[in-house]
Coordinates of C-alpha atoms in Angstrom, one line a residue:
Chain N
M127 CA 100.7 111.7 105.9
S128 CA 99.7 108.7 107.7
G129 CA 103.0 107.8 109.6
E130 CA 104.0 106.4 112.9
N131 CA 102.8 107.1 116.4
A132 CA 103.2 110.6 117.5
G133 CA 106.2 111.1 119.6
E134 CA 107.9 108.2 117.9
E135 CA 111.1 108.8 115.9
K136 CA 110.7 108.3 112.3
S137 CA 112.8 105.4 110.9
I138 CA 115.1 106.8 108.5
V139 CA 116.5 105.3 105.2
A140 CA 119.8 106.8 103.7
I141 CA 120.5 105.7 100.3
I142 CA 123.9 106.2 98.3
V143 CA 123.2 106.9 94.6
S144 CA 126.5 106.2 92.7
K145 CA 125.3 105.6 89.2
N146 CA 123.3 107.0 86.7
S147 CA 122.4 104.1 84.3
L148 CA 118.8 103.6 83.9
D149 CA 118.7 100.1 85.8
M150 CA 120.6 101.7 88.8
A151 CA 118.7 104.9 88.8
Y152 CA 115.2 103.5 89.3
P153 CA 115.8 101.2 92.5
P154 CA 116.8 104.0 94.9
L155 CA 114.1 106.0 93.8
I156 CA 111.3 103.3 94.1
I157 CA 112.6 102.4 97.6
A158 CA 112.9 106.0 98.7
Q159 CA 109.4 106.8 97.3
T160 CA 107.9 103.6 99.1
A161 CA 109.6 104.4 102.4
A162 CA 108.1 108.0 102.3
A163 CA 104.5 106.4 101.6
M164 CA 105.3 104.2 104.5
G165 CA 106.1 107.3 106.9
M166 CA 109.8 106.9 106.9
E167 CA 112.6 109.6 106.1
A168 CA 114.0 108.8 103.1
H169 CA 117.5 110.5 102.1
L170 CA 119.3 110.1 98.7
F171 CA 122.8 111.1 98.6
F172 CA 124.0 111.3 94.8
T173 CA 127.7 110.7 94.3
F174 CA 130.1 110.1 91.4
W175 CA 128.0 109.2 88.1
G176 CA 125.0 109.4 90.3
L177 CA 125.0 113.0 90.4
Y178 CA 124.2 113.1 86.8
L179 CA 120.7 112.0 87.8
I180 CA 120.1 115.6 89.6
K181 CA 121.9 117.6 86.8
K182 CA 119.5 119.3 84.7
G183 CA 118.6 117.2 82.0
G184 CA 120.6 114.3 83.1
A185 CA 117.6 112.1 84.5
E186 CA 116.1 112.2 80.7
K187 CA 119.3 111.3 79.4
A188 CA 119.9 108.0 81.3
K189 CA 120.6 104.8 79.5
L190 CA 121.0 101.4 80.2
P191 CA 124.5 100.4 80.9
G192 CA 127.3 99.3 78.1
F193 CA 126.1 98.0 74.8
M194 CA 122.6 97.4 76.3
K195 CA 122.4 101.1 76.0
F196 CA 121.0 100.4 72.3
F197 CA 118.1 98.9 74.0
T198 CA 117.2 102.0 76.1
G199 CA 114.3 103.1 74.1
M200 CA 112.7 99.7 74.1
M201 CA 113.1 99.4 77.9
K202 CA 111.6 102.6 78.4
K203 CA 108.9 101.5 76.2
K204 CA 108.3 98.3 78.3
M205 CA 108.4 100.4 81.7
A206 CA 105.8 102.9 80.2
K207 CA 103.5 100.0 79.4
V208 CA 103.2 98.9 82.8
G209 CA 102.7 102.5 84.0
I210 CA 106.3 103.2 85.5
K211 CA 106.8 106.8 85.3
P212 CA 110.0 108.4 83.6
L213 CA 112.9 109.1 85.8
H214 CA 112.6 112.9 85.8
E215 CA 108.8 112.5 87.0
M216 CA 109.8 110.0 89.6
I217 CA 112.3 112.5 91.0
R218 CA 109.5 115.1 91.1
D219 CA 107.1 112.6 92.6
A220 CA 109.7 111.4 95.3
K221 CA 110.4 115.3 96.1
A222 CA 106.7 116.1 96.7
M223 CA 106.5 113.1 99.1
G224 CA 109.2 114.4 101.1
V225 CA 112.2 112.6 100.0
K226 CA 115.6 114.6 100.5
F227 CA 117.9 115.1 97.8
H228 CA 121.8 115.5 98.5
A229 CA 124.4 116.4 96.1
C230 CA 128.0 115.2 96.8
Q231 CA 130.3 118.2 97.2
M232 CA 133.3 116.7 96.0
T233 CA 131.9 115.1 92.9
M234 CA 130.6 118.5 92.0
E235 CA 134.2 119.8 92.1
V236 CA 135.7 117.0 90.0
L237 CA 133.1 117.2 87.6
G238 CA 132.8 120.7 87.4
I239 CA 129.1 120.8 88.2
K240 CA 127.8 124.1 89.9
R241 CA 124.7 124.2 91.9
E242 CA 122.8 126.0 89.5
D243 CA 123.5 123.1 87.0
L244 CA 121.5 120.9 89.4
I245 CA 117.7 120.5 89.5
D246 CA 115.5 122.3 91.7
E247 CA 114.6 119.1 93.7
V248 CA 118.1 119.2 95.3
D249 CA 117.9 120.2 99.0
D250 CA 121.5 120.7 99.6
V251 CA 125.1 119.9 98.8
M252 CA 127.3 118.1 101.3
G253 CA 130.3 115.9 102.2
A254 CA 130.5 112.6 103.3
A255 CA 130.8 113.8 107.1
S256 CA 127.1 115.3 106.5
F257 CA 125.8 112.1 104.7
L258 CA 127.3 110.0 107.8
E259 CA 125.6 112.1 110.4
I260 CA 122.3 111.1 108.6
A261 CA 123.4 107.5 108.0
E262 CA 124.4 106.9 111.5
K263 CA 120.7 107.4 112.5
A264 CA 119.2 105.3 109.8
K265 CA 117.8 101.9 110.3
V266 CA 118.3 101.2 106.7
T267 CA 121.4 102.2 104.5
L268 CA 122.1 101.3 101.0
F269 CA 124.7 101.5 98.5
I270 CA 123.3 101.6 94.9
Chain Y
M703 CA 82.3 90.4 110.6
S704 CA 79.7 92.9 109.4
E705 CA 79.3 94.2 105.8
I706 CA 82.4 96.2 104.9
K707 CA 81.2 99.7 103.3
P708 CA 84.0 101.3 101.5
T709 CA 83.8 105.4 101.7
K710 CA 86.3 105.4 98.8
K711 CA 87.6 103.6 95.7
L712 CA 91.3 103.6 94.7
D713 CA 91.9 102.0 91.2
V714 CA 95.3 101.4 90.7
R715 CA 94.9 98.9 88.0
G716 CA 97.6 98.4 85.6
L717 CA 100.1 100.4 87.9
M718 CA 103.5 98.5 89.3
C719 CA 105.7 99.0 92.3
P720 CA 105.8 101.5 94.0
M721 CA 102.7 103.1 92.6
P722 CA 100.1 101.3 94.4
V723 CA 101.3 101.9 97.8
V724 CA 102.3 105.3 97.0
K725 CA 98.6 106.0 96.0
L726 CA 97.2 104.6 98.7
S727 CA 99.4 106.5 101.0
S728 CA 97.8 109.7 99.8
A729 CA 94.4 108.4 99.5
I730 CA 94.3 107.2 103.0
N731 CA 94.3 110.8 104.2
E732 CA 91.2 111.5 102.1
V733 CA 89.0 109.5 104.4
K734 CA 88.2 109.9 108.0
V735 CA 89.8 107.7 110.9
G736 CA 87.5 104.4 110.9
E737 CA 86.6 104.7 107.3
V738 CA 87.4 102.2 104.7
I739 CA 89.1 102.4 101.3
E740 CA 88.5 100.0 98.6
V741 CA 91.6 99.3 96.5
L742 CA 91.6 97.7 93.1
A743 CA 95.0 96.5 92.0
T744 CA 96.6 94.2 89.4
D745 CA 100.4 94.3 90.6
P746 CA 100.8 90.9 92.2
G747 CA 103.4 92.4 94.4
S748 CA 100.9 94.5 96.1
L749 CA 99.5 91.2 97.8
T750 CA 102.3 91.6 100.1
D751 CA 103.3 95.3 99.9
I752 CA 99.8 96.6 100.8
P753 CA 99.7 94.6 104.1
A754 CA 103.5 95.7 104.6
W755 CA 102.4 99.2 104.1
A756 CA 99.7 98.8 106.6
R757 CA 101.4 97.2 109.2
K758 CA 104.1 100.2 109.2
T759 CA 101.8 102.9 109.0
G760 CA 99.3 101.3 111.8
N761 CA 96.4 101.0 109.4
E762 CA 94.5 97.8 108.7
V763 CA 93.6 95.4 105.8
L764 CA 90.1 94.0 106.6
K765 CA 89.9 91.7 103.8
I766 CA 91.5 90.6 100.4
D767 CA 89.5 89.4 97.5
K768 CA 90.9 88.0 94.2
E769 CA 88.4 88.5 91.1
G770 CA 90.7 87.1 88.1
N771 CA 93.6 89.3 88.0
V772 CA 92.2 92.1 90.0
I773 CA 93.1 92.0 93.6
K774 CA 90.5 93.9 96.0
F775 CA 91.8 95.1 99.4
Y776 CA 89.6 96.6 102.0
V777 CA 91.8 99.1 104.0
K778 CA 90.8 100.6 107.2
R779 CA 92.3 103.9 108.2
L780 CA 93.1 103.6 112.0
K781 CA 95.0 106.9 112.6

C-alpha cells in the first residue's frame, strides 16, 4: 500500500467505539478505512454497546437510535442508493485494508459474550491498559 | 505542462466518502511510479479528500477538471 516514507513511523489512529446504533457505527468505520487508505495504522476498540457490532450478526441488526429505529430501513435504502455499503461489508473491507479490531474484555464479561461469539475480523480481546498503550502512541484518538 | 497521459482509469462515479479515496489507494498500486491515474468522481467531498490523500501518501494531483457534476482528477504515483 502506498504509505509514508520508508523508515518513517506510521501515524496511528485509535478510536473507541462505544455505541452500536447505525449512526454511531458508520463514522468510526469510515474514518478507520480512510486512515488505512492514507497509509495510517487504524485501531478500533469496541466497548460497551459498541461490542455488539463485532458480535456475529450484530452489525446486520444495527438500527437508528430511539424512536428513529422505525426509519432504519429507509435510512439503509438511502445509503445504498449513494453507494454506501452495509456495515458488515464495511467491517470486512476495513479488515482487508489492515484496520485492527480489538474487543473489550470487561464488556464481554458483563454481557456474557464469548470469543467464539465474535466475528472472525476481531484481532484480539484486550483491556483498557492495552488500548492505552496503543492510544498513547496515536496522533488521533476519538471516542464515538 | 506537457499533455497528461493516464495509464489507468478509475471510475468512482456514484460512490461517496470514503470509497473514492479507498479505491484510489488500491488502484495506485496498479500503476508504476511516475504513471498517472485518471479518476472520475461525483462525490463533491472528493474535491478536497483526494488532494488530502495525495499529500498524506506522497503522491501528486496534477490536475482537476470539472465537467458538469463529474470531477476528473489526474493523480501521479510518486512512490
